[in-house]
PDB file of C-alpha atoms in Angstrom:
ATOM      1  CA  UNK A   1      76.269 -13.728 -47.601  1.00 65.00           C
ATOM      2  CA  UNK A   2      73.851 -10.927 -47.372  1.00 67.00           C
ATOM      3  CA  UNK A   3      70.746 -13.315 -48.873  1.00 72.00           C
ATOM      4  CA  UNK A   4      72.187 -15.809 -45.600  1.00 81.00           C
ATOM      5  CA  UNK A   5      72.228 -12.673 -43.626  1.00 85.00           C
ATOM      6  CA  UNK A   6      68.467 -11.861 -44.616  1.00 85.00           C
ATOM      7  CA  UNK A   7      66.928 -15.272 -43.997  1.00 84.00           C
ATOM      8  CA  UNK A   8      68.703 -15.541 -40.371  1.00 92.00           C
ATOM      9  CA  UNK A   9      67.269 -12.296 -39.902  1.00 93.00           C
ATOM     10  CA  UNK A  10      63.985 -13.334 -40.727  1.00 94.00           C
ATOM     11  CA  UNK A  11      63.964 -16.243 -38.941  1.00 94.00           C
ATOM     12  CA  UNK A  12      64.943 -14.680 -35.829  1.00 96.00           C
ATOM     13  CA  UNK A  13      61.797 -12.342 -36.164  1.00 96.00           C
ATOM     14  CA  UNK A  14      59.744 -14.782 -36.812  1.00 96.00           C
ATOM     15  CA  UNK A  15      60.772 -17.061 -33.800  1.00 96.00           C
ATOM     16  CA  UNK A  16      60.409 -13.247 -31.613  1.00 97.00           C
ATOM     17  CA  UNK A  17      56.847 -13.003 -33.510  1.00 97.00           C
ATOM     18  CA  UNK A  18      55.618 -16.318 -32.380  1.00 96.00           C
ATOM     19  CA  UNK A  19      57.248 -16.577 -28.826  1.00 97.00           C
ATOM     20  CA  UNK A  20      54.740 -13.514 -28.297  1.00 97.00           C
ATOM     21  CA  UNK A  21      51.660 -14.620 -29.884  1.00 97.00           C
ATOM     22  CA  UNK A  22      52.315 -18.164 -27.646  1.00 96.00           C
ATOM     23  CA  UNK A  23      53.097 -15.451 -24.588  1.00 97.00           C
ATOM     24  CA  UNK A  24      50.216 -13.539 -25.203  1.00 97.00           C
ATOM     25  CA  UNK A  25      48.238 -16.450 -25.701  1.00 94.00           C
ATOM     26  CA  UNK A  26      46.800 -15.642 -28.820  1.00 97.00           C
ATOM     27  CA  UNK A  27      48.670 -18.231 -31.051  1.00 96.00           C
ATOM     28  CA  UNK A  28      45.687 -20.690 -30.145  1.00 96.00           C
ATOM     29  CA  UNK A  29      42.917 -17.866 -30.833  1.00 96.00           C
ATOM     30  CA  UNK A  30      44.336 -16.835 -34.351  1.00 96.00           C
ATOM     31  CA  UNK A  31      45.121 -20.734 -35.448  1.00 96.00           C
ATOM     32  CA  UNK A  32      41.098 -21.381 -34.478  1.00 97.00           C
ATOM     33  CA  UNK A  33      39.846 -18.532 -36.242  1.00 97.00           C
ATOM     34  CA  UNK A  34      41.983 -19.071 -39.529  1.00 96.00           C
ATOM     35  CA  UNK A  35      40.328 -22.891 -39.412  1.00 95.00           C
ATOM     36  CA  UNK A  36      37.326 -21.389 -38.778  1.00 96.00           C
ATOM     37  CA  UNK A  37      37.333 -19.051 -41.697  1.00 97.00           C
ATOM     38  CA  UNK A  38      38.848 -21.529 -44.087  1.00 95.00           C
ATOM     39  CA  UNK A  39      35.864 -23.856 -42.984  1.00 94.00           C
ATOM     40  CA  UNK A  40      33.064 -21.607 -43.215  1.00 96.00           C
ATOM     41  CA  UNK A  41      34.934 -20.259 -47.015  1.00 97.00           C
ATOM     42  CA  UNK A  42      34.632 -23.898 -47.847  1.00 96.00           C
ATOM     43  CA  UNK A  43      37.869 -24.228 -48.126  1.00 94.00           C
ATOM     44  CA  UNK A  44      38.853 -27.580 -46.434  1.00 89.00           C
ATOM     45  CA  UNK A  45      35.868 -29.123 -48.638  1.00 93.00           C
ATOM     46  CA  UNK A  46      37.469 -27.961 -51.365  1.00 95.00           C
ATOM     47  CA  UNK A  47      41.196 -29.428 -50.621  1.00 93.00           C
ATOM     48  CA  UNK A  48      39.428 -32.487 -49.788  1.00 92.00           C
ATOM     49  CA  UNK A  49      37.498 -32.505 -53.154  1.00 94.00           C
ATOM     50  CA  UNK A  50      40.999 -31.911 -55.271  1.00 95.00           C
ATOM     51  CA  UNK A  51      42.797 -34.196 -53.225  1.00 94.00           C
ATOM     52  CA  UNK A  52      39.965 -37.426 -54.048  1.00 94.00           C
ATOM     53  CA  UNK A  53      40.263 -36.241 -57.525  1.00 93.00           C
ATOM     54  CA  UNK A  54      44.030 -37.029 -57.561  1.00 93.00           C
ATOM     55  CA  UNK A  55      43.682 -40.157 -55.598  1.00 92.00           C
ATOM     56  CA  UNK A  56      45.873 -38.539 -52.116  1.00 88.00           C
ATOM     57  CA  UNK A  57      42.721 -39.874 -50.304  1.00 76.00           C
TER      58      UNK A  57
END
């Protein structure tokens, strides 16, 4: 009951956490500057890479 308990808890923040960010507008700005970073890390070359290497793509 109490681990139950926790995760409603925590799913009710996080629904409160990203109704403000969309509010506040800055959802949008954070999800572009995570793909940003991940791009410019090489990051997304990288997934791409691994996933032609076990025949995803």
């Amino acid at each position: 009951v109490v681990v139950s308990n926790n995760m409603s808890k925590d799913l009710q923040m996080r629904a409160a956490i990203n109704q403000k960010l969309i509010e506040m507008g800055e959802r949008e700005r954070l999800k572009e500057l995570l793909r940003a970073k991940l791009i410019e890390c090489g990051w997304k070359d990288q997934l791409k890479a691994h996933c032609k290497g076990k025949g995803i793509l």
